[in-house]
Amino acid sequence: MNPRDTVAALRGLEAKSTLKTFLFFTVVLSLSAVGIFLMADSLWSFGMSGFSLLMLFLFAILFSYLSFGFTHALIGFLLRRCSSDAAGMHSRELPPWEKDPTEPKPRCAIAIPIYNEPVDRVFSGIQAIFDAVMRSEESDTFDFFILSDSTSPDQWVAEEKAWMKLVQQRDCQNRVFYRHRPKNVNKKSGNISDFCRTWGDHYRYLVVLDADSIMTADCLVELYRRMESNPRVGLIQTAPMLVGAQSLFGRMQQFANRLYGPLFIEGLAYWQQCGGNFWGHNAIIRLRPFIEDCDLPELPGRRPFGGHILSHDFVEAGLLRRAGWEVWLAPDLGGSYEEGPQGLIESAIRDQRWCQGNLQHSLLLFARGLRGKTRLHLANGILGYICSPLWLLFMVATVLVAMTTPPEALRQAASTPSALGLLSLTAVLLFGPKILCLVDLLFDRERRAQFGNWGNAATGVIAETIFSALFAPILMLYHTRFVICNLLGRTVGWPTQRRGADGTSWDEAISQHGWMTMLGLVVGAVTLYFSVTLFFWLAPVLIGLWFAIPLSVWTSRSDIGKSAQREKLFLAPEETKTPRVVAEALLAGENKAAPAFQGITSAVVDPFLNAIHVSLLRRAARRLRSGQKVYGDTGPLKIPEGTETVLRENLAEKLLTEGPSSLQPEEALAVLSDVDQLLWLHRQAWMRPSESLAPWWNRAIRETGGVG
């Protein structure tokens, strides 16, 4: 195809994309306009007031956001059932790239950033993905990079031991690499940036995975081929599916993700087209434009809004689009998985991080050069959390209007055609997507069998809807608190995500949800005193708050989840037929806590591990010697200049004579970061008389094979 025909084809694609976006938002605006009109007419029937106008304003925002979500499911259903045109990457008619057959085959890196994660689970996942790739026809295309930002000394050594074991078992020292970053500057985005600066020139593509991500070889190879065939594409995002749920809460989230997800993802891909988004993981990136165009700025002002951009993925996708690159979502591509939170509190902790990151995007909404769809993605992320305090304000305004309006006028307004029509339309927007998902399941025999059968899926939808209604007010209060804390300047940072189904204790549930329960009881008592009708109107919201504590405990337990699994409640396709890579990745047992500073003991005493650790430190020192100082040169301690060597020697001597427990974590990190002291410690641990060493060292030497 000649260049003129190619340009014409691309212009046709752009026009088609614009038309799809226009049709999508026409539906959204039409539904919103009808709902807002019906609400205004209902409020007008008993007279407008300041509270009524506030209600109408808040309703307009909330109902439009509800219409936006419903339209995704509606368009997705129509595409899946009534059209052969899929909405995503596979539907494009972009002319293929005619490659030069003499050009060397480009390589792809798979990066797994980790931060104090369960070592067994992380490395079983990496090994499962590596084995799957080695069985594929593109086995020589991918290299793996484990990019550690872990701050615990034991975690650091445990990761090195797991990496060393993997390399020995699979003979993959030239395919699987481990790097521990000296200081986790800028969190995950800084971790990936460090990779790009160090290894970016060696690879054309980068697949970013999270610590709990799982991808099949077929998915990885298809992503690679799509990027190779479409040189204008800068990023392709997959739609990760939840697996590995153990608790009842986790199983509900997994079931909803697998049953409702396909329709919403198709609808999302339909309107965003080449202006897609990046969710930070389970995606493939073209490295050169990513390096050149996605350098993140520091936002002005103080945290939480200023400083480093936390939710960097949305912004990176926007910067790629600003530079003229396409960003696509691949709704048709299976084999991309991740794990979800196993309890309500774990989900809220994750939302707290995301809330701070998404609210920070408010400073970027009107940044120069961003495309319109990028601004929509940023606004959607912000509204996802702002809607909770808006919903709370709407309820407060509604209560105030109800308390200041005569009961007869309220009953008359509630029985008008506008009020009944609004109630019906709201019910359609709330429950319509779930009904559409069940109807879609009816037409797919294979998928229907994966959920047990249609009746089993319908039972799961009913149960999930009830639980979602109970969780909704709890999450509303959580999100409202998060938003207020951010507006007051309180920052939460980016702590390690809790994984696994350990279960929420009663003490933790009371401390987290006690104030919600008290608030629900007080509001219920006050409204019951003033109006029985108002009390019953608020009851669906209050019930969730009253039972927040037992709900949080009960749904987080793995034994309840196993009981639901035996009854085939919330059954997901990956439980009916588990992909091999998923089964292998989830084989790891629980990450049992090791004794304090066992890692530093191994790094000093074990000859092989000591040599590996020292060689990795030396490699990092060579790489970072110019510019930023290396962790091993300065350590994490604030040491006065000129006293580093003496202080480190004192720490090393203290470690030998008093044992690892005598050091603070930052002191242990300082020793682990010093090549000279580790070599000296290793010699001393094996050469000194046993009576001069701490008992722990003697025991460690005996276990390693020494005389002791």
XYZ file of C-alpha atoms in Angstrom:
708
model
C 0.000 0.000 0.000
C 1.428 3.371 -1.012
C 1.715 6.283 1.463
C -1.264 8.168 -0.016
C -3.574 5.171 0.449
C -2.241 4.668 3.958
C -3.010 8.273 4.926
C -6.504 7.947 3.457
C -7.116 4.750 5.435
C -5.934 6.388 8.645
C -8.188 9.401 8.104
C -11.100 7.045 7.580
C -10.315 5.335 10.854
C -10.183 8.678 12.670
C -13.587 9.671 11.251
C -15.060 6.314 12.269
C -13.626 6.711 15.759
C -15.123 10.192 16.114
C -18.540 8.941 14.996
C -18.517 6.122 17.567
C -17.602 8.535 20.339
C -20.361 10.915 19.237
C -22.985 8.133 19.235
C -21.903 6.891 22.658
C -22.144 10.264 24.361
C -25.389 11.076 22.561
C -26.928 8.131 24.415
C -25.357 9.282 27.703
C -26.624 12.856 27.335
C -30.097 11.744 26.233
C -30.571 9.490 29.266
C -29.187 12.191 31.557
C -31.493 14.862 30.107
C -34.589 12.699 30.601
C -33.661 11.923 34.203
C -32.850 15.541 35.067
C -36.123 16.739 33.511
C -38.151 14.201 35.495
C -36.359 15.183 38.714
C -36.915 18.909 38.095
C -40.584 18.309 37.370
C -40.979 16.268 40.565
C -39.306 18.953 42.693
C -41.356 21.688 41.032
C -44.587 20.019 42.147
C -44.062 21.109 45.788
C -42.176 24.316 45.181
C -38.533 25.109 44.626
C -36.285 26.089 47.523
C -32.580 26.409 48.140
C -32.380 22.777 49.256
C -34.378 21.677 46.213
C -32.013 23.479 43.858
C -29.065 21.848 45.635
C -30.769 18.471 45.223
C -31.291 19.080 41.508
C -27.678 20.155 40.981
C -26.272 17.114 42.791
C -28.747 14.810 41.079
C -27.684 16.072 37.655
C -24.062 15.063 38.326
C -24.887 11.713 39.922
C -27.482 10.703 37.344
C -25.213 11.636 34.441
C -22.464 9.477 35.931
C -24.966 6.624 36.337
C -26.019 7.043 32.691
C -22.379 6.961 31.651
C -21.891 3.573 33.311
C -25.139 2.124 31.953
C -24.285 3.133 28.387
C -21.085 1.082 28.530
C -23.106 -2.045 29.293
C -25.781 -1.227 26.695
C -23.286 -0.602 23.871
C -21.235 -3.623 24.920
C -24.336 -5.836 24.811
C -25.346 -4.592 21.371
C -21.829 -5.122 20.028
C -21.595 -8.656 21.386
C -25.059 -9.748 20.301
C -25.989 -7.625 17.292
C -22.748 -6.781 15.518
C -19.748 -8.628 14.170
C -17.676 -5.460 14.643
C -15.743 -5.737 17.878
C -14.896 -2.460 19.496
C -11.261 -2.874 20.211
C -7.922 -3.402 18.605
C -9.027 -6.436 16.580
C -11.630 -4.428 14.625
C -9.241 -1.930 13.125
C -8.557 -1.867 9.436
C -5.139 -0.279 9.864
C -2.825 -1.435 7.060
C -0.188 -3.883 8.317
C 3.381 -2.791 8.667
C 5.567 -4.255 5.948
C 8.722 -5.157 7.868
C 12.149 -5.548 6.397
C 12.890 -9.307 6.609
C 16.572 -8.567 7.160
C 15.855 -6.525 10.279
C 16.756 -8.360 13.516
C 13.841 -9.565 15.563
C 12.971 -6.945 18.210
C 12.973 -8.054 21.811
C 10.497 -7.463 24.593
C 11.174 -7.048 28.316
C 8.698 -8.149 30.978
C 9.093 -5.958 34.065
C 7.676 -6.956 37.462
C 8.021 -4.106 40.002
C 7.727 -5.393 43.584
C 7.592 -3.649 46.947
C 7.695 -5.781 50.119
C 5.476 -8.410 48.476
C 5.014 -12.070 49.540
C 8.120 -13.667 48.052
C 6.655 -17.139 47.463
C 3.670 -15.804 45.515
C 5.692 -13.342 43.444
C 8.278 -15.864 42.320
C 5.816 -18.702 41.717
C 3.972 -16.315 39.382
C 7.181 -15.315 37.600
C 8.221 -18.940 37.229
C 4.787 -19.907 35.852
C 4.861 -17.112 33.254
C 8.478 -17.881 32.350
C 7.692 -21.587 31.849
C 4.677 -20.716 29.690
C 6.770 -18.376 27.527
C 9.484 -21.034 27.113
C 6.831 -23.419 25.758
C 5.681 -20.861 23.163
C 6.990 -20.280 19.642
C 8.341 -16.861 20.690
C 10.404 -18.217 23.572
C 13.493 -16.280 22.534
C 11.700 -12.905 22.410
C 11.055 -12.139 26.079
C 13.362 -11.356 29.005
C 12.190 -10.937 32.607
C 13.216 -8.171 35.012
C 12.321 -8.321 38.702
C 12.554 -4.708 39.860
C 12.604 -4.607 43.647
C 11.837 -1.522 45.707
C 11.575 -3.503 48.947
C 12.686 -1.670 52.079
C 12.872 -4.595 54.524
C 16.350 -6.175 54.916
C 14.871 -9.673 55.239
C 12.666 -9.093 52.216
C 15.648 -8.009 50.151
C 17.663 -11.144 50.924
C 14.611 -13.427 50.546
C 14.028 -12.030 47.050
C 17.649 -12.662 46.104
C 17.438 -16.229 47.397
C 14.222 -16.856 45.434
C 15.733 -15.363 42.277
C 18.892 -17.421 42.725
C 16.792 -20.588 43.115
C 14.763 -19.788 39.997
C 17.890 -19.135 37.923
C 19.477 -22.392 39.109
C 16.374 -24.487 38.461
C 15.609 -23.045 35.026
C 19.179 -22.239 33.902
C 17.963 -18.768 32.947
C 20.665 -16.420 34.215
C 20.595 -14.614 30.853
C 16.804 -14.374 30.711
C 15.614 -13.526 34.244
C 17.275 -10.586 35.998
C 16.933 -9.163 39.493
C 17.656 -5.593 40.567
C 17.167 -4.047 43.994
C 16.822 -0.273 43.724
C 18.819 1.725 46.274
C 16.026 4.133 47.158
C 12.433 3.844 46.015
C 12.271 7.396 44.688
C 8.898 8.162 43.030
C 7.559 4.714 43.909
C 6.475 2.481 41.013
C 6.834 5.096 38.275
C 10.385 5.780 39.459
C 11.068 2.049 39.436
C 9.973 1.748 35.795
C 11.861 4.945 34.902
C 15.033 3.457 36.346
C 14.537 0.374 34.169
C 14.005 2.542 31.081
C 17.202 4.521 31.720
C 19.255 1.397 32.336
C 17.931 -1.219 29.917
C 15.500 0.672 27.678
C 17.876 0.859 24.705
C 18.070 -2.946 24.512
C 14.340 -3.545 23.971
C 11.642 -2.293 21.630
C 8.730 -3.259 23.877
C 8.010 -3.482 27.580
C 5.263 -5.512 29.257
C 4.523 -4.166 32.745
C 3.108 -6.605 35.312
C 2.135 -6.141 38.934
C 3.350 -8.443 41.688
C 0.084 -10.413 41.465
C -0.257 -10.320 37.666
C -0.469 -13.497 35.588
C -0.380 -13.650 31.790
C -0.512 -16.592 29.425
C 2.096 -17.004 26.721
C -0.627 -16.694 24.058
C -1.609 -13.294 25.456
C 1.986 -12.065 25.585
C 2.757 -13.257 22.063
C -0.428 -11.703 20.664
C 0.358 -8.368 22.309
C 3.833 -8.503 20.791
C 2.459 -9.274 17.311
C -0.129 -6.510 17.454
C 2.519 -3.974 18.347
C 4.754 -5.245 15.555
C 1.893 -4.986 13.037
C 0.827 -1.469 14.010
C 3.731 1.000 14.185
C 1.505 3.936 15.235
C 0.435 2.199 18.457
C 2.306 3.220 21.592
C 0.465 1.092 24.152
C -2.047 -1.766 24.254
C -3.905 -2.345 27.509
C -5.469 -5.716 28.277
C -8.498 -6.167 30.521
C -7.185 -8.185 33.516
C -9.540 -10.797 34.943
C -9.636 -11.561 38.671
C -8.467 -14.981 39.878
C -7.363 -16.589 43.104
C -10.225 -15.369 45.303
C -10.505 -17.224 48.605
C -12.814 -15.144 50.818
C -16.492 -14.492 50.184
C -15.735 -10.836 49.425
C -13.036 -11.835 46.955
C -15.317 -14.373 45.281
C -18.035 -11.752 44.815
C -15.566 -9.345 43.229
C -14.193 -12.103 41.004
C -17.680 -13.208 39.926
C -18.748 -9.645 39.112
C -15.534 -9.005 37.191
C -15.961 -12.112 35.050
C -19.722 -11.826 34.418
C -20.183 -8.057 34.057
C -16.720 -7.154 32.799
C -16.964 -8.202 29.128
C -19.924 -5.914 28.377
C -18.431 -2.884 30.109
C -15.023 -3.422 28.510
C -16.558 -3.666 25.020
C -18.489 -0.449 25.663
C -15.370 1.282 26.942
C -13.313 0.225 23.931
C -16.123 1.378 21.599
C -15.966 5.059 22.510
C -12.310 5.477 23.402
C -10.933 3.728 20.264
C -7.321 4.873 19.753
C -7.591 7.279 22.714
C -7.440 4.600 25.362
C -6.073 4.561 28.876
C -3.302 2.818 30.813
C -4.053 1.016 34.073
C -0.429 0.584 35.120
C -0.038 -3.152 34.521
C -0.881 -6.040 32.188
C -0.104 -3.873 29.170
C 2.552 -3.656 26.477
C 4.382 -0.387 25.778
C 6.525 0.776 22.872
C 9.615 1.796 24.796
C 11.159 4.503 22.641
C 8.155 6.894 22.657
C 7.475 6.009 26.292
C 11.010 7.076 27.240
C 10.966 10.197 25.083
C 7.439 11.477 25.749
C 6.335 10.191 29.174
C 8.731 11.843 31.586
C 6.405 12.809 34.427
C 6.518 16.351 35.775
C 6.509 17.315 39.445
C 3.220 19.054 40.186
C 3.381 22.463 41.893
C 2.290 22.903 45.482
C 2.350 20.714 48.551
C 1.136 17.156 48.888
C -1.270 15.491 48.459
C -2.036 17.448 45.276
C 1.476 18.644 44.516
C 4.718 16.763 44.127
C 5.193 13.371 42.483
C 2.265 12.044 40.426
C 0.961 8.932 42.201
C -1.506 7.588 39.608
C 1.050 7.910 36.850
C -0.544 5.452 34.416
C -3.429 7.739 33.298
C -0.969 10.562 32.748
C 1.496 8.420 30.788
C -1.273 7.324 28.424
C -2.246 10.976 27.980
C 1.341 11.981 27.215
C 1.596 9.247 24.577
C -1.601 10.527 22.960
C -0.330 14.106 23.106
C 2.771 13.000 21.205
C 0.586 11.461 18.476
C 0.751 7.794 19.496
C -2.309 5.567 19.704
C -3.382 3.833 22.910
C -5.713 0.853 22.532
C -7.719 -1.423 24.793
C -7.895 -5.075 23.692
C -11.286 -6.365 24.914
C -11.029 -9.556 22.858
C -7.703 -10.672 24.303
C -7.951 -13.259 27.082
C -5.220 -14.713 29.246
C -4.558 -11.589 31.347
C -5.150 -12.008 35.085
C -4.607 -10.373 38.457
C -5.679 -10.948 42.059
C -8.091 -8.706 43.922
C -8.497 -7.669 47.572
C -9.915 -10.348 49.853
C -11.735 -8.106 52.310
C -13.679 -4.872 52.552
C -10.940 -3.120 54.543
C -8.212 -4.234 52.082
C -10.352 -2.877 49.246
C -10.756 0.432 51.082
C -6.994 0.699 51.704
C -6.382 0.283 47.978
C -9.103 2.833 47.203
C -7.448 5.294 49.571
C -4.259 5.207 47.509
C -6.182 5.478 44.254
C -8.318 8.309 45.604
C -5.294 10.443 46.375
C -3.771 9.713 42.980
C -6.973 10.398 41.042
C -7.784 13.639 42.884
C -4.279 14.792 42.031
C -5.329 14.607 38.366
C -7.528 17.665 38.914
C -4.371 19.749 38.406
C -3.900 18.142 34.990
C -7.446 18.303 33.603
C -6.727 21.459 31.626
C -3.039 20.859 30.938
C -1.896 22.119 27.568
C -1.858 19.649 24.674
C -3.874 16.803 26.204
C -6.489 15.161 23.960
C -10.185 15.319 24.777
C -10.461 11.616 25.583
C -7.519 11.890 27.956
C -9.364 14.629 29.826
C -12.430 12.351 29.953
C -10.361 9.547 31.485
C -8.946 11.916 34.098
C -12.405 13.359 34.877
C -13.895 9.867 35.140
C -11.235 8.848 37.646
C -11.894 11.953 39.732
C -15.683 11.489 39.637
C -15.309 7.882 40.745
C -14.394 9.218 44.201
C -16.053 12.636 44.227
C -19.444 10.996 43.642
C -19.405 9.494 47.143
C -19.399 12.823 49.038
C -21.853 14.171 46.431
C -24.173 11.243 47.118
C -23.898 11.897 50.848
C -24.697 15.598 50.300
C -27.638 14.621 48.110
C -29.028 12.410 50.868
C -28.593 15.187 53.433
C -30.343 17.687 51.145
C -33.144 15.180 50.555
C -33.651 14.690 54.282
C -33.721 18.456 54.835
C -36.283 18.935 52.044
C -38.413 16.099 53.436
C -38.291 17.547 56.961
C -39.282 21.051 55.780
C -42.106 19.949 53.469
C -45.624 19.031 54.672
C -46.228 15.252 54.560
C -49.233 15.665 52.266
C -47.161 17.542 49.704
C -44.478 14.843 49.866
C -46.984 12.054 49.252
C -48.506 13.989 46.371
C -45.099 14.637 44.782
C -44.092 10.975 45.145
C -47.200 9.818 43.242
C -46.819 12.096 40.201
C -46.041 10.529 36.788
C -42.675 12.289 36.785
C -41.654 10.725 40.110
C -42.784 7.259 39.058
C -41.042 7.629 35.715
C -37.841 8.755 37.423
C -37.981 5.799 39.800
C -38.422 3.400 36.883
C -35.614 4.959 34.843
C -33.246 4.886 37.821
C -34.049 1.214 38.394
C -33.293 0.472 34.737
C -29.925 2.236 34.920
C -29.002 0.521 38.195
C -30.101 -3.035 37.440
C -30.234 -3.005 33.648
C -26.518 -3.812 33.161
C -26.804 -6.934 35.297
C -29.881 -8.089 33.399
C -28.111 -7.453 30.084
C -25.166 -9.537 31.287
C -27.492 -12.443 32.110
C -29.216 -12.132 28.725
C -25.809 -12.070 27.031
C -24.931 -15.266 28.901
C -28.017 -16.991 27.493
C -26.594 -16.738 23.967
C -23.179 -18.192 24.832
C -23.371 -21.916 25.636
C -19.672 -22.369 26.395
C -19.482 -19.349 28.676
C -22.752 -20.321 30.366
C -21.270 -23.690 31.311
C -18.234 -21.964 32.813
C -20.498 -20.252 35.364
C -22.143 -23.541 36.359
C -25.292 -22.855 34.294
C -27.530 -19.868 33.718
C -29.556 -20.435 36.893
C -26.396 -20.586 38.988
C -25.189 -17.319 37.439
C -28.574 -15.660 38.082
C -28.432 -16.740 41.729
C -24.974 -15.210 41.967
C -26.223 -11.946 40.454
C -29.045 -11.697 43.005
C -26.690 -12.420 45.924
C -24.035 -10.036 44.590
C -26.636 -7.276 44.170
C -27.767 -7.656 47.788
C -24.213 -7.570 49.123
C -23.322 -4.622 46.870
C -26.287 -2.689 48.285
C -25.002 -3.377 51.810
C -21.427 -2.420 50.928
C -22.394 0.762 49.035
C -23.004 3.058 52.055
C -19.852 1.758 53.766
C -17.756 2.573 50.711
C -19.541 5.912 50.391
C -18.373 6.929 53.864
C -14.886 5.582 53.236
C -14.523 7.544 49.991
C -15.997 10.660 51.555
C -13.440 10.496 54.348
C -10.629 9.950 51.834
C -11.687 12.980 49.778
C -11.990 15.210 52.851
C -8.578 14.089 54.139
C -7.010 14.950 50.799
C -8.689 18.349 50.701
C -7.312 18.996 54.200
C -3.806 18.189 52.994
C -3.389 14.756 54.562
C -1.389 12.319 52.440
C -1.426 8.523 52.747
C 1.625 7.612 50.689
C 1.688 4.306 48.847
C 2.014 1.443 51.374
C 2.306 -2.246 50.527
C -0.964 -3.833 49.491
C -2.240 -6.544 51.813
C -2.730 -9.799 49.944
C -4.143 -13.167 50.923
C -7.312 -14.109 52.797
C -6.117 -13.901 56.400
C -9.497 -12.595 57.510
C -10.422 -9.356 59.240
C -10.312 -9.569 63.029
C -13.162 -8.244 65.159
C -10.856 -5.649 66.711
C -9.810 -4.345 63.296
C -13.411 -4.288 62.071
C -14.570 -2.369 65.144
C -11.778 0.184 64.807
C -12.490 0.661 61.097
C -16.289 0.496 61.025
C -17.357 1.390 64.555
C -17.883 5.075 63.745
C -19.950 4.120 60.701
C -22.236 1.935 62.792
C -22.667 4.679 65.385
C -23.445 7.213 62.666
C -26.029 4.872 61.149
C -27.718 4.337 64.535
C -27.840 8.060 65.296
C -29.240 8.982 61.861
C -31.791 6.188 62.099
C -32.970 7.311 65.551
C -33.253 10.970 64.514
C -35.169 10.268 61.304
C -37.482 7.800 63.075
C -38.292 10.481 65.645
C -39.234 13.058 62.991
C -40.781 10.867 60.280
C -41.478 7.132 60.000
C -41.739 7.489 56.207
C -38.324 9.133 56.022
C -36.858 6.391 58.228
C -38.075 3.638 55.891
C -36.830 5.650 52.885
C -33.308 5.726 54.415
C -33.429 2.159 55.745
C -31.748 0.528 52.683
C -28.727 2.771 53.244
C -28.693 2.512 57.034
C -28.831 -1.301 57.133
C -25.386 -1.551 55.571
C -23.962 0.793 58.229
C -25.661 -1.023 61.100
C -24.128 -4.352 60.083
C -20.798 -3.030 58.760
C -18.698 -4.760 61.452
C -20.030 -8.340 61.084
C -20.239 -7.933 57.299
C -16.578 -6.962 57.096
C -15.470 -9.879 59.295
C -17.734 -12.519 57.780
C -17.069 -11.767 54.114
C -13.271 -11.642 54.607
C -12.989 -15.208 55.910
C -11.611 -17.918 53.638
C -13.714 -20.675 55.269
C -16.899 -18.824 54.283
C -15.461 -18.437 50.794
C -14.748 -22.172 50.592
C -18.308 -22.950 51.679
C -19.623 -20.702 48.904
C -17.285 -22.439 46.452
C -18.600 -25.873 47.439
C -22.129 -24.620 46.792
C -20.950 -23.148 43.452
C -21.994 -19.664 44.571
C -20.119 -16.917 42.710
C -18.531 -19.510 40.435
C -16.080 -18.028 37.896
C -14.851 -19.548 34.601
C -11.263 -19.999 35.828
C -12.569 -22.250 38.613
C -14.407 -24.458 36.130
C -11.347 -24.765 33.892
C -8.168 -23.308 35.362
C -5.498 -22.245 32.844
C -2.191 -23.967 33.479
C -0.258 -20.751 34.084
C -2.837 -19.608 36.665
C -2.754 -22.932 38.515
C 1.049 -22.903 38.647
C 1.221 -19.264 39.735
C -1.189 -19.793 42.632
C 0.569 -22.916 43.927
C 2.720 -20.929 46.381
C 1.920 -21.453 50.005
C 1.385 -18.709 52.492
C 4.330 -16.421 53.042
C 5.115 -17.230 56.665
C 6.893 -14.540 58.614
C 10.584 -15.259 59.104
C 12.410 -14.503 62.367
C 13.680 -10.940 62.600
C 16.755 -10.321 60.418
C 17.088 -13.938 59.310
C 17.870 -12.497 55.888
C 20.995 -10.662 56.973
C 22.211 -13.820 58.709
C 21.943 -15.773 55.449
C 23.596 -13.002 53.446
C 26.599 -13.022 55.795
C 27.029 -16.744 56.501
C 25.975 -18.524 53.274
C 29.010 -18.354 50.918
C 26.999 -18.601 47.703
C 24.335 -16.071 48.757
C 27.007 -13.728 50.089
C 28.792 -13.834 46.722
C 25.532 -13.230 44.822
C 24.537 -10.324 47.052
C 27.974 -8.699 46.790
C 28.080 -9.099 43.002
C 24.661 -7.448 42.662
C 25.804 -4.566 44.854
C 28.915 -4.103 42.746
C 26.881 -4.118 39.542
C 24.548 -1.465 40.944
C 27.526 0.626 42.072
C 29.067 0.533 38.605
C 25.770 1.453 37.004
C 25.014 4.384 39.277
C 28.500 5.655 40.049
C 27.993 8.726 37.905
C 25.282 11.075 39.124
C 23.082 9.845 41.950
C 24.976 8.135 44.804
C 24.537 4.435 45.351
C 22.752 3.062 48.375
C 25.896 1.122 49.289
C 27.977 4.315 49.225
C 25.905 6.336 51.663
C 23.395 3.952 53.189
C 19.931 4.935 54.394
C 21.335 6.508 57.557
C 22.053 10.217 57.936
C 25.779 9.806 58.532
C 28.040 12.861 58.963
C 30.568 13.121 56.167
C 33.894 11.501 57.025
C 32.495 9.068 59.623
C 30.828 6.508 57.297
C 33.556 3.858 57.473
C 33.940 3.991 61.258
C 30.205 3.821 61.876
C 29.740 0.925 59.456
C 32.576 -0.987 61.081
C 30.950 -0.447 64.470
C 27.637 -1.740 63.119
C 29.306 -4.810 61.626
C 31.102 -5.596 64.900
C 27.879 -5.117 66.833
C 26.146 -7.493 64.448
C 28.715 -10.234 65.070
C 28.903 -9.933 68.830
C 25.298 -9.099 69.715
C 23.311 -10.633 66.847
C 20.967 -9.243 64.177
C 18.288 -8.248 66.688
C 20.645 -5.590 68.072
C 20.317 -3.520 64.861
C 17.517 -1.248 63.774
C 16.059 -2.009 60.293
C 17.809 0.980 58.733
C 21.097 -0.122 60.317
C 20.663 -3.622 58.913
C 20.000 -2.093 55.495
C 23.161 -0.015 55.794
C 25.240 -3.139 56.464
C 23.540 -5.075 53.658
C 24.347 -2.209 51.283
C 28.094 -2.154 51.995
C 30.267 -4.487 49.914
C 33.368 -4.196 52.092
C 31.540 -4.825 55.347
C 29.674 -7.855 53.963
C 32.902 -9.439 52.779
C 34.557 -8.673 56.121
C 31.553 -10.063 58.034
C 31.582 -13.258 55.995
C 35.272 -13.872 56.729
C 34.884 -13.050 60.426
C 31.779 -15.225 60.838
C 33.685 -18.266 59.587
C 37.116 -17.521 61.086
C 36.433 -16.192 64.584
C 36.275 -18.516 67.587
C 32.709 -19.558 68.296
C 32.737 -18.109 71.829
C 33.250 -14.590 70.430
C 30.151 -14.750 68.214
C 26.517 -14.315 69.122
C 24.673 -17.661 69.616
C 22.602 -16.969 66.523
C 25.729 -16.902 64.346
C 26.993 -20.205 65.665
C 23.636 -21.831 64.972
C 23.547 -20.341 61.457
C 27.078 -21.581 60.723
C 26.208 -25.108 61.881
C 23.102 -25.128 59.656
C 25.214 -23.931 56.712
C 27.653 -26.795 57.174
C 30.425 -25.239 59.247
C 31.963 -26.609 62.425
C 30.660 -23.803 64.648
